[in-house]
Short mmCIF file of C-alpha atoms in Angstrom, two decimals:
data_model
loop_
_atom_site.label_atom_id
_atom_site.label_comp_id
_atom_site.label_asym_id
_atom_site.label_seq_id
_atom_site.Cartn_x
_atom_site.Cartn_y
_atom_site.Cartn_z
CA MET I 1 16.31 -12.43 -2.69
CA PHE I 2 14.40 -10.38 -5.30
CA ARG I 3 13.04 -7.87 -2.81
CA ASP I 4 16.38 -7.34 -1.06
CA HIS I 5 18.75 -7.42 -4.02
CA ILE I 6 16.98 -6.80 -7.33
CA SER I 7 13.72 -4.90 -7.02
CA VAL I 8 13.18 -1.17 -6.57
CA PRO I 9 11.47 -0.22 -3.29
CA THR I 10 7.79 0.67 -3.70
CA ILE I 11 7.91 4.40 -2.90
CA PRO I 12 10.83 5.29 -5.23
CA ALA I 13 9.35 3.04 -7.93
CA LEU I 14 6.01 4.83 -7.63
CA ALA I 15 7.61 8.28 -7.78
CA ARG I 16 9.59 7.22 -10.86
CA ALA I 17 6.53 5.73 -12.58
CA ARG I 18 4.41 8.83 -11.91
CA ALA I 19 7.18 11.14 -13.18
CA TYR I 20 7.48 9.07 -16.36
CA LEU I 21 3.73 9.00 -17.01
CA ASP I 22 3.57 12.76 -16.49
CA ALA I 23 6.59 13.36 -18.75
CA VAL I 24 5.15 11.40 -21.67
CA GLY I 25 1.66 12.84 -21.26
CA ALA I 26 0.10 9.53 -20.26
CA SER I 27 -1.47 10.74 -17.00
CA GLY I 28 -5.22 10.46 -17.26
CA ARG I 29 -4.93 7.81 -19.98
CA VAL I 30 -2.98 5.28 -17.91
CA THR I 31 -4.15 4.29 -14.44
CA LEU I 32 -1.29 3.81 -12.00
CA ILE I 33 -2.04 1.15 -9.39
CA ILE I 34 0.71 0.43 -6.88
CA THR I 35 1.27 -2.59 -4.68
CA GLY I 36 4.04 -4.00 -2.54
CA GLY I 37 4.70 -3.23 1.09
CA LEU I 38 1.50 -1.24 1.56
CA ARG I 39 -0.01 -2.51 4.79
CA VAL I 40 -1.72 0.27 6.73
CA PRO I 41 -3.84 3.29 5.79
CA MET I 42 -0.88 5.68 6.14
CA ASP I 43 0.95 3.64 3.49
CA PHE I 44 -2.08 4.01 1.20
CA VAL I 45 -2.15 7.78 1.81
CA LYS I 46 1.56 8.10 1.00
CA ALA I 47 1.09 6.17 -2.22
CA MET I 48 -1.81 8.36 -3.28
CA ALA I 49 0.13 11.52 -2.38
CA LEU I 50 2.93 10.32 -4.64
CA GLY I 51 0.54 9.96 -7.55
CA ALA I 52 -0.93 6.47 -7.35
CA ASP I 53 -4.45 6.38 -8.74
CA GLY I 54 -5.14 3.41 -6.51
CA VAL I 55 -3.50 0.84 -4.27
CA ALA I 56 -3.67 -2.93 -4.41
CA ILE I 57 -3.21 -4.73 -1.13
CA SER I 58 -2.74 -8.35 -0.34
CA ASN I 59 -0.99 -9.19 2.92
CA SER I 60 -2.98 -6.82 5.11
CA ALA I 61 -6.25 -8.04 3.60
CA MET I 62 -5.16 -11.64 4.08
CA GLN I 63 -4.21 -10.95 7.69
CA SER I 64 -7.54 -9.27 8.34
CA ILE I 65 -9.33 -12.52 7.48
CA GLY I 66 -7.07 -14.64 9.66
CA CYS I 67 -3.85 -15.35 7.75
CA VAL I 68 -1.09 -16.31 10.17
CA ALA I 69 1.71 -15.70 7.64
CA ALA I 70 2.93 -19.27 7.75
CA ARG I 71 4.36 -18.76 4.23
CA MET I 72 2.87 -22.07 3.09
CA CYS I 73 0.38 -20.78 0.51
CA ASN I 74 1.89 -22.84 -2.29
CA THR I 75 1.80 -26.11 -0.35
CA ASN I 76 -1.99 -26.52 -0.02
CA ASN I 77 -1.39 -26.84 3.74
CA CYS I 78 -2.44 -23.38 4.95
CA PRO I 79 -3.02 -23.71 8.71
CA ALA I 80 -5.62 -20.91 8.65
CA GLY I 81 -7.64 -22.60 5.90
CA ILE I 82 -7.31 -19.69 3.47
CA ALA I 83 -4.91 -20.96 0.79
CA THR I 84 -5.90 -24.60 0.57
CA GLN I 85 -8.31 -26.93 -1.13
CA LYS I 86 -8.11 -29.52 1.63
CA LYS I 87 -11.54 -29.84 3.20
CA ASP I 88 -10.26 -30.39 6.74
CA LEU I 89 -8.11 -27.24 6.55
CA ARG I 90 -10.76 -25.15 4.76
CA GLN I 91 -13.13 -25.80 7.66
CA ARG I 92 -10.82 -23.72 9.87
CA LEU I 93 -11.87 -20.58 8.01
CA ASN I 94 -15.16 -19.11 9.15
CA VAL I 95 -16.14 -17.32 5.93
CA ASP I 96 -18.85 -15.16 7.52
CA LYS I 97 -16.51 -13.98 10.27
CA ALA I 98 -13.61 -13.47 7.84
CA SER I 99 -15.71 -11.45 5.40
CA ASN I 100 -16.91 -9.21 8.23
CA GLN I 101 -13.31 -8.72 9.40
CA LEU I 102 -12.28 -7.75 5.85
CA LYS I 103 -15.18 -5.31 5.62
CA ASN I 104 -14.11 -3.78 8.93
CA PHE I 105 -10.51 -3.46 7.70
CA PHE I 106 -11.59 -1.65 4.53
CA GLU I 107 -14.03 0.62 6.36
CA ALA I 108 -11.52 1.52 9.09
CA SER I 109 -8.81 2.11 6.48
CA THR I 110 -11.08 4.41 4.49
CA GLU I 111 -12.08 6.31 7.63
CA LEU I 112 -8.46 6.83 8.68
CA MET I 113 -7.55 7.98 5.17
CA GLN I 114 -10.43 10.47 5.29
CA VAL I 115 -9.14 11.79 8.63
CA MET I 116 -5.72 12.32 7.04
CA ALA I 117 -7.30 14.04 4.05
CA ARG I 118 -9.12 16.47 6.32
CA ALA I 119 -5.92 17.06 8.33
CA CYS I 120 -4.19 18.00 5.07
CA GLY I 121 -7.03 20.35 4.13
CA HIS I 122 -8.60 18.07 1.54
CA ASN I 123 -12.23 17.01 1.17
CA ASP I 124 -11.51 14.11 -1.18
CA LEU I 125 -9.00 11.26 -1.10
CA GLY I 126 -8.00 12.10 -4.66
CA GLN I 127 -6.60 15.45 -3.52
CA PHE I 128 -3.53 14.04 -1.76
CA ASN I 129 -0.34 15.30 -3.38
CA GLN I 130 3.39 15.31 -2.82
CA LYS I 131 3.19 18.58 -0.87
CA ASP I 132 1.42 16.61 1.87
CA LEU I 133 4.59 14.60 2.51
CA ALA I 134 7.98 15.16 4.10
CA THR I 135 10.69 12.70 5.13
CA TRP I 136 13.63 12.75 7.50
CA ASN I 137 15.36 10.07 5.40
CA ARG I 138 17.82 11.70 2.98
CA ASP I 139 17.91 8.68 0.66
CA MET I 140 14.12 8.55 0.46
CA ALA I 141 13.99 12.28 -0.29
CA HIS I 142 16.57 11.86 -3.05
CA LEU I 143 14.96 8.75 -4.57
CA SER I 144 11.33 9.89 -4.39
CA GLY I 145 11.36 13.67 -4.62
CA ILE I 146 9.60 13.95 -1.26
CA ARG I 147 10.61 17.10 0.66
CA TYR I 148 13.43 16.53 3.12
CA SER I 149 12.47 17.67 6.62
CA GLY I 150 16.04 17.94 7.89
CA LEU I 151 18.43 20.86 7.59
CA GLY I 152 19.31 20.21 3.97
CA LEU I 153 20.33 17.50 1.56
CA ASP I 154 23.72 19.09 0.90
CA LYS I 155 25.04 18.61 4.45
#
């Protein structure tokens, strides 16, 4: 309910937050970390290009260690053994294997982000900027300030 009817989508919220921090001179003094709906390295790149100083991830990290998205985290009955204190369920999680899978996810994500940085002419992940982005979605262009790649917003 909150996500679909009350909250602001991540990308427009990020663009709005960065614009506000820049307008009040808080950039450099306030670190902007964004989360919500960021699942793959391209999402992380987009967030950084829109001015995020960092990204916080949860679902993709959880899935990399074996989460099956049963949506039972609050019940103590996680079938993957991740979100539980029950010994019989916890035994389902191979911690060594899961930690290696998480390491692989982070390393692969970083590598793909570095490939995108080089493709954009950057030698550092911190160099992504809004000029690296374009969208075909008129609403997204209007809400986020990302360049529209169609024929024009006025048509």
